[in-house]
Amino acid sequence: MLRAAATLGPSLGRRLLSAAATQAVPAPNQQPEIFYNKIFIDNEWHDAVSKKTFPTVNPATGEVICQVAEGDKALETLDNGKPYVISYLVDLDMVLKCLRYYAGWADKYHGKTIPIDGDFFSYTRHEPVGVCGQIIPWNFPLLMQAWKLGPALATGNVVVMKVAEQTPLTALYVANLIKEAGFPPGVVNIVPGFGPTAGAAVASHEDVDKVAFTGSTEIGRLIQVAAGSSNLKRVTLELGGKSPNIIMSDADMDWAVEQAHFALFFNQGQCCCAGSRTFVQEDVYNEFVERSVARAKSRVVGNPFDSKTEQGPQVDETQFKKILGYINSGKQEGAKLLCGGGPAADRGYYIQPTVFGDVQDGMTIAKEEIFGPVMQILKFKTIEEVVGRANNSSYGLAAAVFTKDLDKANYLSQALQAGTVWVNCYDVFGAQSPFGGYKMSGSGRELGEYGLQAYTEVKTVTVKIPQKNS
Amino acid sequence: MLSSGKPDIPAPLTNLKIQYTKIFINNEWHSSVSGKKFPVLNPATEEIICHVEEGDKEDVDKAVKAARQAFQIGSPWRTMDASERARLLFKLADLIERDRLLLATMEAMNAGKIFSNAYLMDVSACIRALQYCAGWADKIQGLTIPADGNIFTYTRHEPIGVCGQIIPWNFPLIMLIGKIAPALSCGNTVVVKPAEQTPLTALHVASLIKEAGFPPGVVNIVPGYGPTAGAAISSHMDVDKVAFTGSTEVGKIIKEAAGKSNLKRVTLELGGKSPCIVFADADLDSAVEHAHQGVFFHQGQCCVAASRLYVEESIYDEFVRRSVERAKKYVLGNPLTGGVNQGPQIDKEQHDKILDLIESGKKEGAKLECGGGPWGNKGYFVQPTVFSNVRDDMRIAKEEIFGPVQQIMKFKSLDDVIKRANNTHYGLAAGIFTTDLNKAITVSSALQAGTVWVNCYLMGSSQSPFGGFKMSGNGREMGEYGLYEYTEVKTVKMKISQKNS
């Protein structure tokens, strides 16, 4: 799991990879057969009503893997490019833990009996919301599927899931497992397709009771508008971020450098909660920058099936071009390019690990979500100052503080406007702890007990009785 | 209830080998310090199945030491992820499923339990309880609290520590799992004393606990007798909590011992004399059957036995007639034999006590409708017995019989029957049979009982808390409530320079 990865210490990437080199991780099948590339409805496989298909592309080579049925109005390393070792040890591990965690909740989400005034017996039922549309992204295809299915199914809902057009394959494989596991037909339905067509159909459907979306803030707004314009379906959103990672001068330097590197570069920088504004207190700024650049230069970029690879390709050409655009803006707006700065290969969507120093708050790279392997390091003087600057964003997904001082840790964790604040760690997730955004990073929480609330409709039952006794 | 010999379950194992007969400490098998062993009987034949190492104070001391060691800060058990504790409990459930036939055979033979019930019900209940409690392990949440002052305040829900658990003989497997599952889910370590009549399935489960991968010392099982091993646990200065299921008489002794020693936390699940109230508007057939099962299930050896049946006057005679007819449908015999649907009582002591109470019923003027004596040449069998025209002051109406003996009383008014039902030191369970909404809610609110069944009886589930009012016990087991009994709350208050909401 990510936390397990994070606790491995300075040569985190290398320790994970050496685990792969031993017997811990089986060798990957680099050309897996694709069995499931259609639409999954009622535990059966369907062609698209339109008969249309779309290609899904291997981002390491730019080649088409196969055609997938394109659901319209009528619904991992190959598909996404993430290093195989991480996929196996981290993504899958977290998927299993999430599903097991929510399985445990199924018979424990209690309503209440309530001491209401008057001669009444009053109680609540925690009912499932109903038909839940779930639109999931491409950065952690399997994990995002598990995060959505776990709470929805534990509370008794049925699901129509639109998987990302870039990465439909693993979700469709899981669909077959759902059938094999014995879920009744119609409980989980999976429709691969594009956002403006299949996704929009879900968000504006008059008979979908709730929509859950993980993706960009831009699309999140569209979803919320569509929900309001259609049937007022309940909405939860997990959107983008520009999360501040605050390094105080008393931080453990080695640990902070490695964690800050991990915070930004993990998953090719394609994390909603990436620590993409690294604020370093001035006393330790120069050393921090120097060590971070050295670490970024040593990051191994390559074929994701190679066990030595730390960084694979970006997911597609659109992202690839967008990230290069941001890098250019950084150069043009006067940030100091310290390493990287361009593509890393001739084929596939690889980008060099890039570090900008002396970044100012007003620069585009300091304000907008890049979603790529581009690190911004900013300098600050005082703790009060950095709180103001860290919070000066319409995002609020996550934040971190590195310090040994108890008071500073408590002060910052109270003050930061972020759904998750990490202290002396980063990207530590557990199915048990809720995750979600302040402000425009989203609404609602996923995971933990809190994650059940969005999938529950509370019904109060009040029964007249002859005489109430306490 | 289920009759044995159902076509879709396998036959019980023949020539069952009892592999585990020693004391289980630190995942190892130990002989008793004293060298003593005690016999374990088959109550259907009165034959000795095997001998088991007899634990006493010294063995309990060893077990407590092991449990304490396993509970130290920094130990594998204390530093283990809660989700990993869950995984071990799930694994134990899987192993019990794997050994279902063996455990059911052993339980039927040792506890006198109808084999098909043991196979279909007892083992399944164990698996579900483990799965339920496993699910709670990483959901035992403390709070962060908006306390006054510049203080960051939160609670930790810590395990209590070393928990002594004393288990009865009526549902040996279920009672064992019902104790260890919540305790382990919350992170405690345990020292279990199974009943001297029925230690065998507990010891087999001990082997599964080791196989599942629980660290040594987390679960320790010391077979032995109450006055020796049981008393050693309840008065031990290094046991943090004792949980006991058994008679009210012994429950009092345990609570006293806890107070005299180290004030260990105490939960008790004791006896009952549970009332079943049948109103004239009830579905008569359903009420007869539920009330019947309520008192006759497992030869009447249930703490919740519906042993006072109050039937509304206007349906009384018909109700008695149907209940007597129902009570005659039993085939007594060896519970491992197909077609048998009533087994023996657990031992001679119980057998004699039940017969004594039956005699008192006859002497005190209750009308014996059927049964009324022992059965067979060997084994501790009692004929299914029904008394009608029972008065509240008779011994059979006041004392817990724990045998296949049904008492049927008459009532007129609702207020009156509620008073009569509550007129007891017990308060474990109750049943109400009516189709009227107001009666159901009014009477269930008024009865002093930990579980009130409406139009059903004996329905238990891991999700629902269970326990007694008054002298039927202290505390609740299972459900979310059951976790509180295995948790010690620590409040942490950390000074901070400025508190913000």
Short mmCIF file of N, CA, C and O in Angstrom, two decimals, chain A residues 3 97 100-102 104-105 107-108 110 121 406-407 410-411 414 432 448-449 463-467, chain B residues 81 83 87 131-132 135-136 138-139 141 152 437-438 441-442 463 480 494-500:
data_model
loop_
_atom_site.label_atom_id
_atom_site.label_comp_id
_atom_site.label_asym_id
_atom_site.label_seq_id
_atom_site.Cartn_x
_atom_site.Cartn_y
_atom_site.Cartn_z
N ARG A 3 1.16 3.59 1.99
CA ARG A 3 1.85 3.85 3.24
C ARG A 3 3.03 2.92 3.38
O ARG A 3 4.09 3.31 3.82
N LYS A 97 -7.94 -4.39 0.15
CA LYS A 97 -8.22 -3.89 1.49
C LYS A 97 -9.48 -3.04 1.51
O LYS A 97 -10.28 -3.10 2.44
N ARG A 100 -12.50 -5.40 1.31
CA ARG A 100 -12.70 -6.13 2.56
C ARG A 100 -13.21 -5.21 3.64
O ARG A 100 -14.08 -5.58 4.44
N TYR A 101 -12.69 -3.98 3.68
CA TYR A 101 -13.13 -3.02 4.69
C TYR A 101 -14.62 -2.78 4.54
O TYR A 101 -15.37 -2.85 5.52
N TYR A 102 -15.06 -2.49 3.32
CA TYR A 102 -16.48 -2.20 3.15
C TYR A 102 -17.36 -3.42 3.31
O TYR A 102 -18.50 -3.31 3.76
N GLY A 104 -17.01 -5.48 5.58
CA GLY A 104 -17.24 -5.49 7.02
C GLY A 104 -18.33 -4.53 7.47
O GLY A 104 -18.99 -4.78 8.48
N TRP A 105 -18.55 -3.45 6.72
CA TRP A 105 -19.56 -2.47 7.13
C TRP A 105 -20.99 -2.92 6.80
O TRP A 105 -21.94 -2.40 7.36
N ASP A 107 -23.27 -5.02 7.42
CA ASP A 107 -24.33 -5.25 8.42
C ASP A 107 -24.10 -4.43 9.68
O ASP A 107 -24.52 -4.83 10.77
N LYS A 108 -23.40 -3.31 9.56
CA LYS A 108 -23.09 -2.54 10.76
C LYS A 108 -23.47 -1.07 10.67
O LYS A 108 -23.20 -0.30 11.60
N HIS A 110 -25.75 1.26 11.33
CA HIS A 110 -27.00 1.25 12.08
C HIS A 110 -27.79 2.53 11.95
O HIS A 110 -27.22 3.62 11.96
N PHE A 121 -43.01 6.20 18.88
CA PHE A 121 -41.80 5.41 18.75
C PHE A 121 -41.16 5.84 17.43
O PHE A 121 -41.77 5.70 16.37
N LEU A 406 5.85 19.63 18.01
CA LEU A 406 4.47 19.26 18.30
C LEU A 406 3.51 20.42 18.06
O LEU A 406 2.47 20.30 17.42
N ASP A 407 3.89 21.59 18.53
CA ASP A 407 3.03 22.76 18.42
C ASP A 407 2.83 23.18 16.96
O ASP A 407 1.74 23.54 16.55
N ASN A 410 0.46 20.74 15.27
CA ASN A 410 -0.93 20.98 15.62
C ASN A 410 -1.46 22.27 15.01
O ASN A 410 -2.60 22.33 14.54
N TYR A 411 -0.65 23.32 15.02
CA TYR A 411 -1.07 24.60 14.46
C TYR A 411 -1.42 24.46 12.99
O TYR A 411 -2.48 24.87 12.51
N GLN A 414 -4.48 22.27 12.06
CA GLN A 414 -5.76 22.98 12.28
C GLN A 414 -6.00 23.99 11.18
O GLN A 414 -7.12 24.14 10.70
N GLN A 432 -9.81 2.96 6.06
CA GLN A 432 -10.47 3.36 7.29
C GLN A 432 -10.63 4.87 7.44
O GLN A 432 -11.48 5.34 8.21
N GLY A 448 -13.64 5.17 4.82
CA GLY A 448 -14.00 5.25 6.22
C GLY A 448 -15.49 5.08 6.42
O GLY A 448 -16.24 4.75 5.50
N GLU A 449 -15.94 5.29 7.64
CA GLU A 449 -17.36 5.22 7.92
C GLU A 449 -18.07 6.37 7.22
O GLU A 449 -19.20 6.23 6.74
N VAL A 463 -43.99 6.11 14.82
CA VAL A 463 -45.20 5.31 15.04
C VAL A 463 -45.92 5.80 16.28
O VAL A 463 -45.31 5.92 17.35
N LYS A 464 -47.20 6.08 16.15
CA LYS A 464 -47.96 6.48 17.32
C LYS A 464 -48.10 5.27 18.24
O LYS A 464 -48.40 4.17 17.81
N ILE A 465 -47.89 5.48 19.54
CA ILE A 465 -48.07 4.41 20.52
C ILE A 465 -48.93 4.91 21.66
O ILE A 465 -49.02 6.12 21.87
N PRO A 466 -49.56 4.01 22.39
CA PRO A 466 -50.48 4.45 23.44
C PRO A 466 -49.78 5.25 24.53
O PRO A 466 -50.32 6.22 25.02
N GLN A 467 -48.60 4.81 24.95
CA GLN A 467 -47.91 5.58 25.98
C GLN A 467 -46.41 5.39 25.84
O GLN A 467 -45.91 4.27 25.78
N ASP B 81 -1.72 -4.30 12.36
CA ASP B 81 -2.81 -3.52 11.79
C ASP B 81 -4.14 -4.14 12.25
O ASP B 81 -4.30 -5.35 12.25
N SER B 83 -6.71 -4.17 10.50
CA SER B 83 -7.23 -4.91 9.35
C SER B 83 -6.58 -6.29 9.25
O SER B 83 -7.16 -7.22 8.72
N ARG B 87 -8.19 -10.01 9.24
CA ARG B 87 -7.85 -11.07 8.30
C ARG B 87 -7.64 -12.39 9.02
O ARG B 87 -8.06 -13.44 8.56
N GLN B 131 -17.00 -13.68 11.26
CA GLN B 131 -16.99 -12.74 10.13
C GLN B 131 -17.52 -11.38 10.56
O GLN B 131 -16.97 -10.34 10.18
N TYR B 132 -18.54 -11.38 11.39
CA TYR B 132 -19.11 -10.12 11.86
C TYR B 132 -18.08 -9.35 12.69
O TYR B 132 -17.81 -8.17 12.43
N GLY B 135 -15.18 -7.90 10.79
CA GLY B 135 -15.53 -6.65 10.12
C GLY B 135 -15.39 -5.42 11.01
O GLY B 135 -15.10 -4.33 10.54
N TRP B 136 -15.57 -5.60 12.30
CA TRP B 136 -15.46 -4.46 13.22
C TRP B 136 -14.02 -4.04 13.51
O TRP B 136 -13.78 -2.91 13.92
N ASP B 138 -11.22 -2.93 12.27
CA ASP B 138 -10.63 -1.64 11.92
C ASP B 138 -11.70 -0.54 11.86
O ASP B 138 -11.55 0.46 11.16
N LYS B 139 -12.79 -0.76 12.57
CA LYS B 139 -13.84 0.25 12.62
C LYS B 139 -14.14 0.66 14.06
O LYS B 139 -15.13 1.32 14.33
N GLN B 141 -13.66 3.01 16.47
CA GLN B 141 -13.17 4.37 16.33
C GLN B 141 -13.33 5.15 17.62
O GLN B 141 -14.36 5.06 18.28
N PHE B 152 -6.02 19.91 22.43
CA PHE B 152 -6.48 18.98 21.41
C PHE B 152 -6.82 17.69 22.13
O PHE B 152 -5.95 17.08 22.77
N LEU B 437 -50.61 -4.06 16.73
CA LEU B 437 -49.44 -3.18 16.76
C LEU B 437 -49.24 -2.57 18.14
O LEU B 437 -48.14 -2.57 18.70
N ASN B 438 -50.31 -2.04 18.72
CA ASN B 438 -50.18 -1.36 20.01
C ASN B 438 -49.73 -2.30 21.11
O ASN B 438 -48.90 -1.96 21.96
N ILE B 441 -45.96 -3.05 20.77
CA ILE B 441 -45.05 -1.99 21.20
C ILE B 441 -45.17 -1.76 22.70
O ILE B 441 -44.16 -1.62 23.40
N THR B 442 -46.39 -1.74 23.22
CA THR B 442 -46.59 -1.49 24.65
C THR B 442 -45.93 -2.58 25.50
O THR B 442 -45.21 -2.29 26.45
N GLN B 463 -25.42 -9.44 14.80
CA GLN B 463 -25.54 -7.99 14.73
C GLN B 463 -26.29 -7.40 15.93
O GLN B 463 -26.22 -6.20 16.18
N GLU B 480 -22.72 -3.97 17.99
CA GLU B 480 -21.70 -2.97 18.26
C GLU B 480 -21.54 -2.79 19.77
O GLU B 480 -20.45 -2.55 20.27
N MET B 494 -3.89 17.14 24.66
CA MET B 494 -2.60 17.67 24.27
C MET B 494 -2.70 19.19 24.23
O MET B 494 -3.50 19.75 23.48
N LYS B 495 -1.85 19.88 25.03
CA LYS B 495 -1.90 21.34 25.02
C LYS B 495 -1.44 21.86 23.67
O LYS B 495 -0.46 21.41 23.11
N ILE B 496 -2.15 22.84 23.12
CA ILE B 496 -1.75 23.47 21.87
C ILE B 496 -1.79 24.98 22.09
O ILE B 496 -2.45 25.47 23.00
N SER B 497 -1.10 25.71 21.22
CA SER B 497 -0.97 27.15 21.47
C SER B 497 -2.29 27.88 21.24
O SER B 497 -2.59 28.85 21.89
N GLN B 498 -3.11 27.39 20.31
CA GLN B 498 -4.40 28.05 20.11
C GLN B 498 -5.39 27.05 19.54
O GLN B 498 -5.09 26.39 18.55
N LYS B 499 -6.54 26.98 20.13
CA LYS B 499 -7.56 26.06 19.63
C LYS B 499 -8.43 26.79 18.61
O LYS B 499 -8.85 27.92 18.84
N ASN B 500 -8.69 26.17 17.43
CA ASN B 500 -9.66 26.67 16.46
C ASN B 500 -10.65 25.58 16.15
O ASN B 500 -10.28 24.42 16.04
#
